[in-house]
XYZ file of C-alpha atoms in Angstrom:
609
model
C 0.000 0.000 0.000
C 1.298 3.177 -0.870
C 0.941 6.695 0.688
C -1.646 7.711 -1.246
C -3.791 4.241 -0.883
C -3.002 4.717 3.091
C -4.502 8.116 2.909
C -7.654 6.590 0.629
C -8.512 4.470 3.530
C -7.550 6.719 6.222
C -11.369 7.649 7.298
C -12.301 3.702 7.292
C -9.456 3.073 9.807
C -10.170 5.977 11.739
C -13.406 4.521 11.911
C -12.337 0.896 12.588
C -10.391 2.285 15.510
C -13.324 4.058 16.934
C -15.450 1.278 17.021
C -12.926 -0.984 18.155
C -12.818 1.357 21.210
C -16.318 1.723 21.519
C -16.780 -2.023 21.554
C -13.816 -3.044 23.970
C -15.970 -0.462 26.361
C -18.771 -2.479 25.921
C -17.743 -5.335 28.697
C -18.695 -8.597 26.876
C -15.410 -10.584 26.919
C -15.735 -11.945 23.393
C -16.726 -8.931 21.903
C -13.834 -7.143 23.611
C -11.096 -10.156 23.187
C -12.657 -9.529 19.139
C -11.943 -5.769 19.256
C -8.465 -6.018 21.523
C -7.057 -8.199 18.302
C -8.451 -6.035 15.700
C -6.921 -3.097 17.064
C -3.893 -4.962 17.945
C -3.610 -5.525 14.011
C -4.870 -2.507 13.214
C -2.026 -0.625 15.057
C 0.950 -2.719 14.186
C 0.084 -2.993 10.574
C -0.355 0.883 10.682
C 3.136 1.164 12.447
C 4.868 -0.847 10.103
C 3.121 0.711 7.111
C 3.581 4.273 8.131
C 7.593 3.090 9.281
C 7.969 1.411 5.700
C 6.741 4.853 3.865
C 8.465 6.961 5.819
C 5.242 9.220 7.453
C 4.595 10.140 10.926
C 1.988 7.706 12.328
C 1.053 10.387 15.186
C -0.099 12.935 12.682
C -2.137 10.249 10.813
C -4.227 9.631 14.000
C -4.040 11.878 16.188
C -4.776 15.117 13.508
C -8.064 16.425 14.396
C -9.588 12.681 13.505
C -9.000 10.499 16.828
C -9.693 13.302 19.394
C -7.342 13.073 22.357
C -10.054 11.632 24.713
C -10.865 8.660 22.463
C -6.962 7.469 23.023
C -7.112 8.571 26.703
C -10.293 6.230 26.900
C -8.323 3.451 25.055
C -5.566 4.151 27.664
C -8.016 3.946 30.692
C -9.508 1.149 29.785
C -6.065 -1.087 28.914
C -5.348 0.350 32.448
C -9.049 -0.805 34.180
C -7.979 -4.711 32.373
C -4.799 -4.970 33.523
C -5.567 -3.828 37.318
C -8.978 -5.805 37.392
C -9.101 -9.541 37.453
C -9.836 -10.104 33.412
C -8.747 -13.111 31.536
C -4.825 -13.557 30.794
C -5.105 -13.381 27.313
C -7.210 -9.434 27.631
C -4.507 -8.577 29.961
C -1.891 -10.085 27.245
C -3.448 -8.024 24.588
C -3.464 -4.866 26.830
C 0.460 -4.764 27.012
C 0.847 -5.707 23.621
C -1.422 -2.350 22.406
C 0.768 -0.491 24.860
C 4.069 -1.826 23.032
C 2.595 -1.020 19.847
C 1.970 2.999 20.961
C 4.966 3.137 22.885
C 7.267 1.227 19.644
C 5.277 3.408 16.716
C 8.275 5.488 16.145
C 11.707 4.589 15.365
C 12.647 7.630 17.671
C 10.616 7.105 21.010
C 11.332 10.749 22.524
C 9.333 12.300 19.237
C 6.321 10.001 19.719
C 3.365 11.633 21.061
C 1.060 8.666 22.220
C 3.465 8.205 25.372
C 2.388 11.347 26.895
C -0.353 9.678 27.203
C 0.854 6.456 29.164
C 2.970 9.316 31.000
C -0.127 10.909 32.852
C -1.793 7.661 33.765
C -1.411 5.806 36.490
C -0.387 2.480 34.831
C 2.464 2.083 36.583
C 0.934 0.818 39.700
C -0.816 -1.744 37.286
C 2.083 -3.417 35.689
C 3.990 -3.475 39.120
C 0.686 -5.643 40.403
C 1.235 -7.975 37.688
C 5.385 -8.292 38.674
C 4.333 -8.613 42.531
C 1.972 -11.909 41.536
C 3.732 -14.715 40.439
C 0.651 -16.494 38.084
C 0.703 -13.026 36.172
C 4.633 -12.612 36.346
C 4.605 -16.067 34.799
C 2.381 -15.150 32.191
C 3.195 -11.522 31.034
C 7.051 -10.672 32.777
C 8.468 -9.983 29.687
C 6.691 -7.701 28.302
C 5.723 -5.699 31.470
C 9.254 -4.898 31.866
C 10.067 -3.971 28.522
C 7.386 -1.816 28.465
C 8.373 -0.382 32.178
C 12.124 -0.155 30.366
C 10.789 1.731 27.210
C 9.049 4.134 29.311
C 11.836 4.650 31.588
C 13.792 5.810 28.568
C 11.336 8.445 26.848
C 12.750 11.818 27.072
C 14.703 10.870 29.979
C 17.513 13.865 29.642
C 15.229 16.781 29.084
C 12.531 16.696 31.075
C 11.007 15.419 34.712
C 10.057 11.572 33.537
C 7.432 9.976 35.750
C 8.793 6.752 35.832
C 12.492 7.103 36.222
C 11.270 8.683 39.184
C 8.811 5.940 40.629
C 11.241 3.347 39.384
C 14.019 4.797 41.298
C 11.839 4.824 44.617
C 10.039 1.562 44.259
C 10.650 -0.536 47.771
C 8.557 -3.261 46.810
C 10.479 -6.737 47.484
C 8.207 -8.375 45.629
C 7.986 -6.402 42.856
C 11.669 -5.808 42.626
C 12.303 -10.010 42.831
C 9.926 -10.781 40.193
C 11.842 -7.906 38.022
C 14.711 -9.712 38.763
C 13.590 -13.178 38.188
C 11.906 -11.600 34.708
C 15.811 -11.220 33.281
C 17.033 -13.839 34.982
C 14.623 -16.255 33.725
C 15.198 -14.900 29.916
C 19.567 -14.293 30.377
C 19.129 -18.206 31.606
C 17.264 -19.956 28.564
C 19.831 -17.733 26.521
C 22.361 -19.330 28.222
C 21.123 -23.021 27.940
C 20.383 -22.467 24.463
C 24.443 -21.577 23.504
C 25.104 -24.856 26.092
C 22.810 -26.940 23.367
C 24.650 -25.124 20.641
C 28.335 -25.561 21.834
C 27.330 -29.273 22.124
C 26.041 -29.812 18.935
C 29.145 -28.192 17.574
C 31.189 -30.651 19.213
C 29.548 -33.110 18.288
C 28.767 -32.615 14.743
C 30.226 -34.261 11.792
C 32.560 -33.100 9.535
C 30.545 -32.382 6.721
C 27.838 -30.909 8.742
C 30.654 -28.610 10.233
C 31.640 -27.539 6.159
C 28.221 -26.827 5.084
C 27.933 -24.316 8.616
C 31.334 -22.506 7.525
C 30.077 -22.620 3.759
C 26.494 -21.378 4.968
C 27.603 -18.380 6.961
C 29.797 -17.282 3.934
C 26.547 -15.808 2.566
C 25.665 -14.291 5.723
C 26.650 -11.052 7.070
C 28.158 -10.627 10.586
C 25.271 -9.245 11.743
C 23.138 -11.420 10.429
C 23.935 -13.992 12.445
C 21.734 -16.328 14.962
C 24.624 -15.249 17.579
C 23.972 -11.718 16.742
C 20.356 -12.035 16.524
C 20.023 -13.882 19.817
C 21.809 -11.513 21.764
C 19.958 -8.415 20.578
C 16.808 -10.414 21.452
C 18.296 -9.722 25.157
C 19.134 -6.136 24.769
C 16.059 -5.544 25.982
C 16.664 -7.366 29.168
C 19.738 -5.707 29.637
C 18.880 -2.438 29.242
C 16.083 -3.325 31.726
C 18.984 -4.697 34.492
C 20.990 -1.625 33.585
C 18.134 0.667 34.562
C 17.134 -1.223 37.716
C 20.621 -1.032 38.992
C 21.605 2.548 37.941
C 17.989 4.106 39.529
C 17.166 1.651 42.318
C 19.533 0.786 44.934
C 16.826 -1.182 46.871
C 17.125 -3.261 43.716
C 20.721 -4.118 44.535
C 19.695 -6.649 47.160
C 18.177 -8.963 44.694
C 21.665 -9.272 42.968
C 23.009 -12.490 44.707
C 19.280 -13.734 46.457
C 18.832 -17.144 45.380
C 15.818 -17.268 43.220
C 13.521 -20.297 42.884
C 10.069 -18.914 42.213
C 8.194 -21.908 40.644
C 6.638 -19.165 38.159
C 9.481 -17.960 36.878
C 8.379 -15.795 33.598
C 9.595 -17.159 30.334
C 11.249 -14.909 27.682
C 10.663 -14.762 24.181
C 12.298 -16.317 21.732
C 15.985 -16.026 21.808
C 16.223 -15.553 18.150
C 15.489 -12.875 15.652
C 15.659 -14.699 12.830
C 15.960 -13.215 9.227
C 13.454 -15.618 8.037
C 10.635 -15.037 10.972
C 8.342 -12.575 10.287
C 6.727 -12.096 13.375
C 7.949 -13.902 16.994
C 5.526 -13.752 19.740
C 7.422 -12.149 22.802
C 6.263 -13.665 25.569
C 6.227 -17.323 23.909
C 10.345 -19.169 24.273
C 10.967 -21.925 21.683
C 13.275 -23.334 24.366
C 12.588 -25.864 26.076
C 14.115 -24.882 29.358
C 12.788 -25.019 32.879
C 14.575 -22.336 34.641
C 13.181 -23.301 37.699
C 14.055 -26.332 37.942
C 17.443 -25.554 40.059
C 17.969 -22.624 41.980
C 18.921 -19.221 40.221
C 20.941 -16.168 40.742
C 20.773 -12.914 38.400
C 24.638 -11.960 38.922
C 25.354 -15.293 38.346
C 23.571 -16.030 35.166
C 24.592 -12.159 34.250
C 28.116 -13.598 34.403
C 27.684 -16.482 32.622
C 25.606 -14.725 29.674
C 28.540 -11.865 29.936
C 31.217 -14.666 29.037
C 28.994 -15.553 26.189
C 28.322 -12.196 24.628
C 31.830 -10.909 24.974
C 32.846 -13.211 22.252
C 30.810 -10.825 20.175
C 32.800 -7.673 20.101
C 33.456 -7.540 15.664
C 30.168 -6.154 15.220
C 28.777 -2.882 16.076
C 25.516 -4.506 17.401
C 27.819 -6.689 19.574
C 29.866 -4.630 20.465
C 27.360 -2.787 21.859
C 25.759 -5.526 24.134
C 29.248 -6.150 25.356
C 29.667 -1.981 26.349
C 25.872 -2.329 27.757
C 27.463 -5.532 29.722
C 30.427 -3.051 30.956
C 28.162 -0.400 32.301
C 26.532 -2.622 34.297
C 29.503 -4.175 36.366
C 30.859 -0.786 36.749
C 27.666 0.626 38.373
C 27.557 -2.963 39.950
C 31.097 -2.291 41.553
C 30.480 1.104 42.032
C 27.995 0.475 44.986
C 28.939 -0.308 48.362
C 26.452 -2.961 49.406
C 26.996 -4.917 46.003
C 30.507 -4.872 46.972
C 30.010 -6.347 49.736
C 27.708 -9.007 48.220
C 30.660 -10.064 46.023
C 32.922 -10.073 48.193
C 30.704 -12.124 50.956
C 32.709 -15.511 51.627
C 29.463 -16.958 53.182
C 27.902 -16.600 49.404
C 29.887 -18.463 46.884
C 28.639 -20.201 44.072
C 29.883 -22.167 41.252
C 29.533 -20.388 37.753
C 30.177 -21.531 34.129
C 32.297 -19.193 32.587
C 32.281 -19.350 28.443
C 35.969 -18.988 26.510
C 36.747 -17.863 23.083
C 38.670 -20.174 20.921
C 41.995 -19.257 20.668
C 44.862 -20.378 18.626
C 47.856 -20.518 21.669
C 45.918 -22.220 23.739
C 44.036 -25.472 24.642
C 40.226 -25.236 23.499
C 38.023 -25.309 26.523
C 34.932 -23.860 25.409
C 33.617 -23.687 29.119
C 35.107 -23.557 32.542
C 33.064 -23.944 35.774
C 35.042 -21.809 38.687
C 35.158 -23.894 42.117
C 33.032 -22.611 44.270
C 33.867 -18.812 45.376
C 32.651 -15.011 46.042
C 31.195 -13.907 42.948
C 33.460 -10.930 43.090
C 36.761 -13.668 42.585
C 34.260 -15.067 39.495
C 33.903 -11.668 37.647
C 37.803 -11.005 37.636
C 38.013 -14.170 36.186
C 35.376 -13.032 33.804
C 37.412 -9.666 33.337
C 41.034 -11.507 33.257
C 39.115 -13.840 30.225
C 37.994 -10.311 28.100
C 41.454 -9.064 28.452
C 42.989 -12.036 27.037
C 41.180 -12.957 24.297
C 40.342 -9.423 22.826
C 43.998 -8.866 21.666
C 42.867 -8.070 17.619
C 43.361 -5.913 14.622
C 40.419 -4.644 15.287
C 41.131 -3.203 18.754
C 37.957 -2.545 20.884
C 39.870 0.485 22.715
C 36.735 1.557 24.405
C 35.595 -1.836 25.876
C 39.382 -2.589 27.264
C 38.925 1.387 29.042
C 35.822 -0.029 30.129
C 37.005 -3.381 31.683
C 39.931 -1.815 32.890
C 37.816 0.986 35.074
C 35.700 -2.030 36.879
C 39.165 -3.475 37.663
C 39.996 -0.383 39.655
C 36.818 -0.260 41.300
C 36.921 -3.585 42.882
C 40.725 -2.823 44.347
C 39.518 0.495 45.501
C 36.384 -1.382 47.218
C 39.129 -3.857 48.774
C 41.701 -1.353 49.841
C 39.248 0.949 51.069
C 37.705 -1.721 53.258
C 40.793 -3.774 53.640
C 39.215 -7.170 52.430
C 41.481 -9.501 51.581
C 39.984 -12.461 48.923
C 41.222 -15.905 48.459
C 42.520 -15.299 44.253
C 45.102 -15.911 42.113
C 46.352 -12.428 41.259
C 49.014 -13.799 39.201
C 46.644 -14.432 36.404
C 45.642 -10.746 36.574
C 49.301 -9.338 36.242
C 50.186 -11.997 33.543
C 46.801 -10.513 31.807
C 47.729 -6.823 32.068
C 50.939 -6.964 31.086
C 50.636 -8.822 28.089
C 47.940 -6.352 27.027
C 51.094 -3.777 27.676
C 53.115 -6.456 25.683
C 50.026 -5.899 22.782
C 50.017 -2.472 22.560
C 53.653 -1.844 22.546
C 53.916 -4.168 19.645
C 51.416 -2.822 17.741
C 51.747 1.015 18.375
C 52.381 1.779 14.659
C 48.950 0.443 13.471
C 47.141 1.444 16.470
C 47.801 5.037 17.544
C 47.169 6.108 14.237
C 43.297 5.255 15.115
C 43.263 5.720 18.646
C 44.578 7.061 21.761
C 47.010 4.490 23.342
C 48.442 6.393 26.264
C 45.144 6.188 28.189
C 44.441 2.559 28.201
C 48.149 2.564 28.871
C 48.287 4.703 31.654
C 45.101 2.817 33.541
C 46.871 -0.490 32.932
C 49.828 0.749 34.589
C 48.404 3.076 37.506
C 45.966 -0.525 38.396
C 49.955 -2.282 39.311
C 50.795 0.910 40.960
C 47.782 0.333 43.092
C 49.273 -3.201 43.768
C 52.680 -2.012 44.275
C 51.347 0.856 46.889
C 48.586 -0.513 48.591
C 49.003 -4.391 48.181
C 49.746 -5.028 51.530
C 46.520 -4.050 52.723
C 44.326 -6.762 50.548
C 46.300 -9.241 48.914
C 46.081 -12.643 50.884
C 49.332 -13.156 51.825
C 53.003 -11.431 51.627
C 53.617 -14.002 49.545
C 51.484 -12.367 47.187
C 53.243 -9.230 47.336
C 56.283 -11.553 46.257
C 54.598 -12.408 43.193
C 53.557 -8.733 42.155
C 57.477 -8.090 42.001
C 58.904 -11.213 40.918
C 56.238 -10.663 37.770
C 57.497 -6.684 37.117
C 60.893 -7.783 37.095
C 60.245 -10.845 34.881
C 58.457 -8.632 32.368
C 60.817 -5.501 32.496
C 61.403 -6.073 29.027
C 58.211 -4.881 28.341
C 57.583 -1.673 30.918
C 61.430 -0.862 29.597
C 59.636 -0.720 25.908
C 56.575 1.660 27.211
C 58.639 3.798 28.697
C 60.790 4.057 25.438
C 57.295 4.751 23.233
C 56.390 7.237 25.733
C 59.869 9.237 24.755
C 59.107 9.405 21.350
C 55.754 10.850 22.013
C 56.898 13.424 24.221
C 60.016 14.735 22.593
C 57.402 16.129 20.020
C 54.057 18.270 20.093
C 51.840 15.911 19.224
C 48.259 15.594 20.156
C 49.305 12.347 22.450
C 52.561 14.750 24.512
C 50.525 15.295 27.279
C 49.245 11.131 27.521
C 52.494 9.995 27.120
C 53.795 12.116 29.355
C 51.841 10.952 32.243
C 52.457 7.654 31.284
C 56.017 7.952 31.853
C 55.801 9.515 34.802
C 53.550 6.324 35.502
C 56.605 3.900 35.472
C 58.607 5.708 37.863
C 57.779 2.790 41.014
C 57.645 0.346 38.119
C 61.306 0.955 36.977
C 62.644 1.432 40.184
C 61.748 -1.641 41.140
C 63.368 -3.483 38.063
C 66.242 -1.030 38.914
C 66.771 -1.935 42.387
C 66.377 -5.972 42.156
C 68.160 -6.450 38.724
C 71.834 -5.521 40.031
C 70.971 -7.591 42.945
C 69.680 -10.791 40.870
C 72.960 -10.662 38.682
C 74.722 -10.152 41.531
C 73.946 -13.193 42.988
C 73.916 -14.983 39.781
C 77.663 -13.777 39.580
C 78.800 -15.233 43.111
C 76.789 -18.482 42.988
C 77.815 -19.166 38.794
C 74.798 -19.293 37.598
C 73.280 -18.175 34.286
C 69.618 -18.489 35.020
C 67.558 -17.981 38.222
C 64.799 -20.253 39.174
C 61.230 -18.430 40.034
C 62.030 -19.388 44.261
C 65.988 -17.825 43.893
C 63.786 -14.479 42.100
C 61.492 -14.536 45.182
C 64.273 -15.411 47.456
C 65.959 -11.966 46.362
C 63.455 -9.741 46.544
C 61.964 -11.005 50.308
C 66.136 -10.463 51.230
C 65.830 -6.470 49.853
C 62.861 -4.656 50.660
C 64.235 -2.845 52.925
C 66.457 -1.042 50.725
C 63.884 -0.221 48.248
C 63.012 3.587 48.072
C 59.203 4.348 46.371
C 57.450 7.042 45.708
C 53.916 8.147 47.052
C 52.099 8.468 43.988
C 48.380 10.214 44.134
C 45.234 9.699 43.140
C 45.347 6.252 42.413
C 41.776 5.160 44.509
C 40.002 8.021 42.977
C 37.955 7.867 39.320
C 34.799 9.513 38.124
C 32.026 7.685 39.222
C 29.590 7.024 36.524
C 26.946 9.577 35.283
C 25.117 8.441 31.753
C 24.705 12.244 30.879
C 26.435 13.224 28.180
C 28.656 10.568 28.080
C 27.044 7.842 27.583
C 23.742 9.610 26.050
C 24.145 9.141 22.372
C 24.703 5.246 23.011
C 21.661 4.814 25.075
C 19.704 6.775 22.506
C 20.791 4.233 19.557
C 20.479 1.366 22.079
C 16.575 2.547 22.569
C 16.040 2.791 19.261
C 17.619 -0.676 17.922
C 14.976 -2.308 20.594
C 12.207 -0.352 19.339
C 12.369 -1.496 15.965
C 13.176 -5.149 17.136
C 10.366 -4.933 19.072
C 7.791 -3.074 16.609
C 8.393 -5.870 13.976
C 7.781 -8.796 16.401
C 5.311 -8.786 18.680
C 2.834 -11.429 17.474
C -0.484 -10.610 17.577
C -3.117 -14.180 16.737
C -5.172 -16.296 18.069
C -2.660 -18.880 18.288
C -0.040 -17.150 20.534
C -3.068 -16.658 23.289
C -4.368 -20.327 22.905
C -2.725 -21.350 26.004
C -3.572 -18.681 28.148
């Protein structure tokens, strides 16, 4: 249908709305389940249409044709179903109208029907429906994505109603069943790349050719990966926004969840093919309740999963989304100490990327520990296996930054955790090792010196505050016997740094702060080397065993001068204005259209109900 056919028939669907209003008013439950789906149609057809040709869908009903009371009506009376005791599938139908006004534009902040939602009290409503677990079971998913769209129209220029009763809800109930809503969807995603990984492994080798043939004709972001994990954007988003306005909504981070009505998500694939996907129906067959649950936990889990993903922009993305979260996670006090409880530890399964130097293990399961000693394993994993031509600089600053938060948490507090640090230093230096090597390709793209300088200023924190929360002085050992093992490489960022400065460069200033960085880091491998060679002379030897290293540097400490260097427990704590605004706009939008396009509106998807 073109433009001019859609205005042709404008006054019949005008009409056709009307009386669909009219009728739904009426009370009789057929009559109204008759007129729910007919407008249901009517609107997403009309969205899509109007989306397609490129014309404003709130000037095609709302100019001087649908008067402003009939949509309030419509509004009052989705409101009246979902806070009354009507049938599932009326309350079903209810959210999926509101998705359809709130999704009509691609842009949500220009779309007039939200105003609206905005002055009703509907709220109250869909946080009923959270609170009760038959409901929650039946319509979770899309009463938080329509709680999460909401939360994000016009949310930086004007007084939005529900950031601000989302941000003050105390509700326990209605904050675990928004919760258990992402948990439940994060987990089948999660079992569903389990089946997948499986199958893999198990596949033949011809069945293995014809994938890598297949996805020759298939772009990157066309991909089921891809299109799975933007199915879960909206979930995300929805966790991001729980734990950024809500602090009460921090204490359902590590609770053990096993609600026998936890909600299922929808399908975990957008697929190219699918035309419509019902969300609020899973094709996966996975009973999330049948052992307990954590969200931080499965968060985790789906994190190590998704951060495989990092070549696309849509993935990329996720993985920054992913990133926000942990560093508003570790930016709070009480989630801190969650983490870093020793009377909560759980097992997690922890997803790793293929790599060529190493052994394939496709999945490790960590022994049972704080979930704070799990996420740097998460965090050591990113850093290692995101060493590329394709460098993602911002998602490294990103990791990085949570890094420092959990050390300042642990200094600060003077918590000392049961983990092999080790694996952290051996992961930050060889990122050092990385960049150093491939300075000429990279700083012509991007800023080196800062990723640089946070990598460097995290062992300084080691160096000058490691003896107040690393398990044992043995530990301390390690730190040194590791800078002085790998002086090779600080001697080779400290040389890069020299070329940058003796010039006036846009990167002087970075590198120059870099240098001045290394000063601990050098005197270190100043002080000990002599010493090591030293003792090498006297004793004949050529090459020192790890213990003789250790040995060395427990026999002179004393004579080792350092300097005081500030401002290494303070960052900018996080603020999503204007930073992070233009992301969360195109983040909005991408969930929109998913959304717009498949919400499934028949008979068939409410036959169970």
């Amino acid at each position: 249908m073109s433009s001019e056919q859609l205005q042709v028939a404008k006054t019949n669907i005008i009409l056709l709305i009307q009386k669909c209003i009219d009728t739904i008013d009426l009370q009789f439950s057929i009559r109204m389940t008759n007129a729910l789906y007919t407008l249901s149609g009517l609107f997403q057809s009309l969205f899509l249409k109007t989306t397609e040709i490129k014309m404003n869908p709130n000037i095609f009903l709302t100019d001087f044709e649908i008067k402003v009371e009939k949509i309030q009506h419509l509004l009052n009376l989705c409101q009246s179903i979902l806070g009354g005791d009507s049938p599932g599938h009326l309350k079903d139908l209810c959210l999926k109208i509101l998705l359809l006004l709130t999704t009509g534009l691609d842009n949500i902040n220009e779309n007039r029907f939200i105003e609206f939602i905005m002055g009703s009290c509907l709220f109250e409503n869909l946080i009923q429906l959270l609170c009760d677990p038959s409901t929650r079971q039946k319509h979770g998913y899309n009463v938080v994505l329509l709680i999460t769209l909401l939360v994000n129209y016009r949310k930086y220029d004007t007084t939005n109603p529900y950031i601000v009763k989302l941000s003050i809800l105390d509700n326990e109930l209605a904050l675990n069943g928004y919760g258990q809503v992402i948990t439940a969807s994060l987990s089948e995603f999660v079992f569903g790349f389990s089946c997948e990984q499986s199958d893999n492994q198990n596949a033949s080798w011809l069945s293995s050719i014809t994938n890598i043939v297949g996805n020759m004709f298939i772009s990157e972001e066309g991909t089921v990966r891809i299109q799975q994990m933007r199915a879960n954007n909206a979930l995300i988003l929805a966790l991001y926004e729980a734990i950024h306005l809500n602090r009460n909504f921090i204490t359902t981070l590590a609770q053990t969840q096993t609600d026998s009505s936890s909600p299922p998500s929808p399908c975990n694939t957008l697929s190219v093919s699918q035309q419509r996907i019902d969300m609020s129906i899973s094709n996966i067959p996975f009973d999330v309740t049948s052992q307990p649950s954590n969200l931080l936990v499965t968060f985790f889990t789906y994190c190590s999963i998704v951060m495989q993903n990092t070549k696309t922009e849509s993935g990329s993305n996720t993985v920054k989304l992913c990133f926000i979260i942990l560093g508003c996670i570790t930016e709070d006090q009480y989630a801190n100490s969650l983490m870093h409880d020793v009377s909560l530890t759980f097992k997690v399964h922890l997803y790793r990327l293929p790599m060529r130097h190493r052994k394939f293990l496709a999945e490790t399961t960590t022994s049972s520990q704080p979930l704070v000693c799990t996420l740097l394993d998460l965090l050591i994993e990113f850093i290692l296996s995101h060493m590329m031509k394709k460098f993602p600089m911002e998602l490294y600053i990103l990791c990085v930054n949570v890094i420092q938060r959990i050390l300042c948490y642990q200094k600060r507090c003077k918590t000392r955790i049961n983990f092999h640090w080790r694996e952290l230093w051996t992961a930050l230096l060889s990122l050092l090792r990385f960049i150093v090597q491939n300075e000429n390709y990279l700083a012509k793209k991007m800023n080196i010196f800062h990723l640089s300088l946070s990598v460097v200023n995290i062992l300084n924190f080691f160096i000058t505050y490691g003896d107040t929360f690393l398990p044992t002085p043995g530990s301390y050992d390690e730190l040194y016997y590791e800078i002085i093992r790998m002086h090779q490489v600080f001697d080779n960022v400290h040389s890069m740094g020299l070329r940058y400065t003796t010039n006036d460069g846009e990167f002087k200033n970075d590198a120059l702060k870099l240098n001045n960085s290394l000063i601990n880091v050098r005197g270190i491998i100043k002080h000990f080397n002599p010493k090591i060679e030293k003792w090498l002379s006297v004793n004949g030897l050529s090459t020192p065993t790890e213990q003789q290293i250790l040995d060395i540097v427990k026999k002179n400490y004393d004579s080792l001068t350092l300097k005081l260097q500030d401002s290494l427990e303070q960052y900018e704590r996080y603020c999503e204005k204007p930073k992070h605004e233009i992301f969360f706009n195109q983040m909005v939008e991408s969930i929109v259209k998913d959304t717009r396009c498949n919400i499934n509106i028949s008979y068939a998807s409410d036959a169970n109900q």
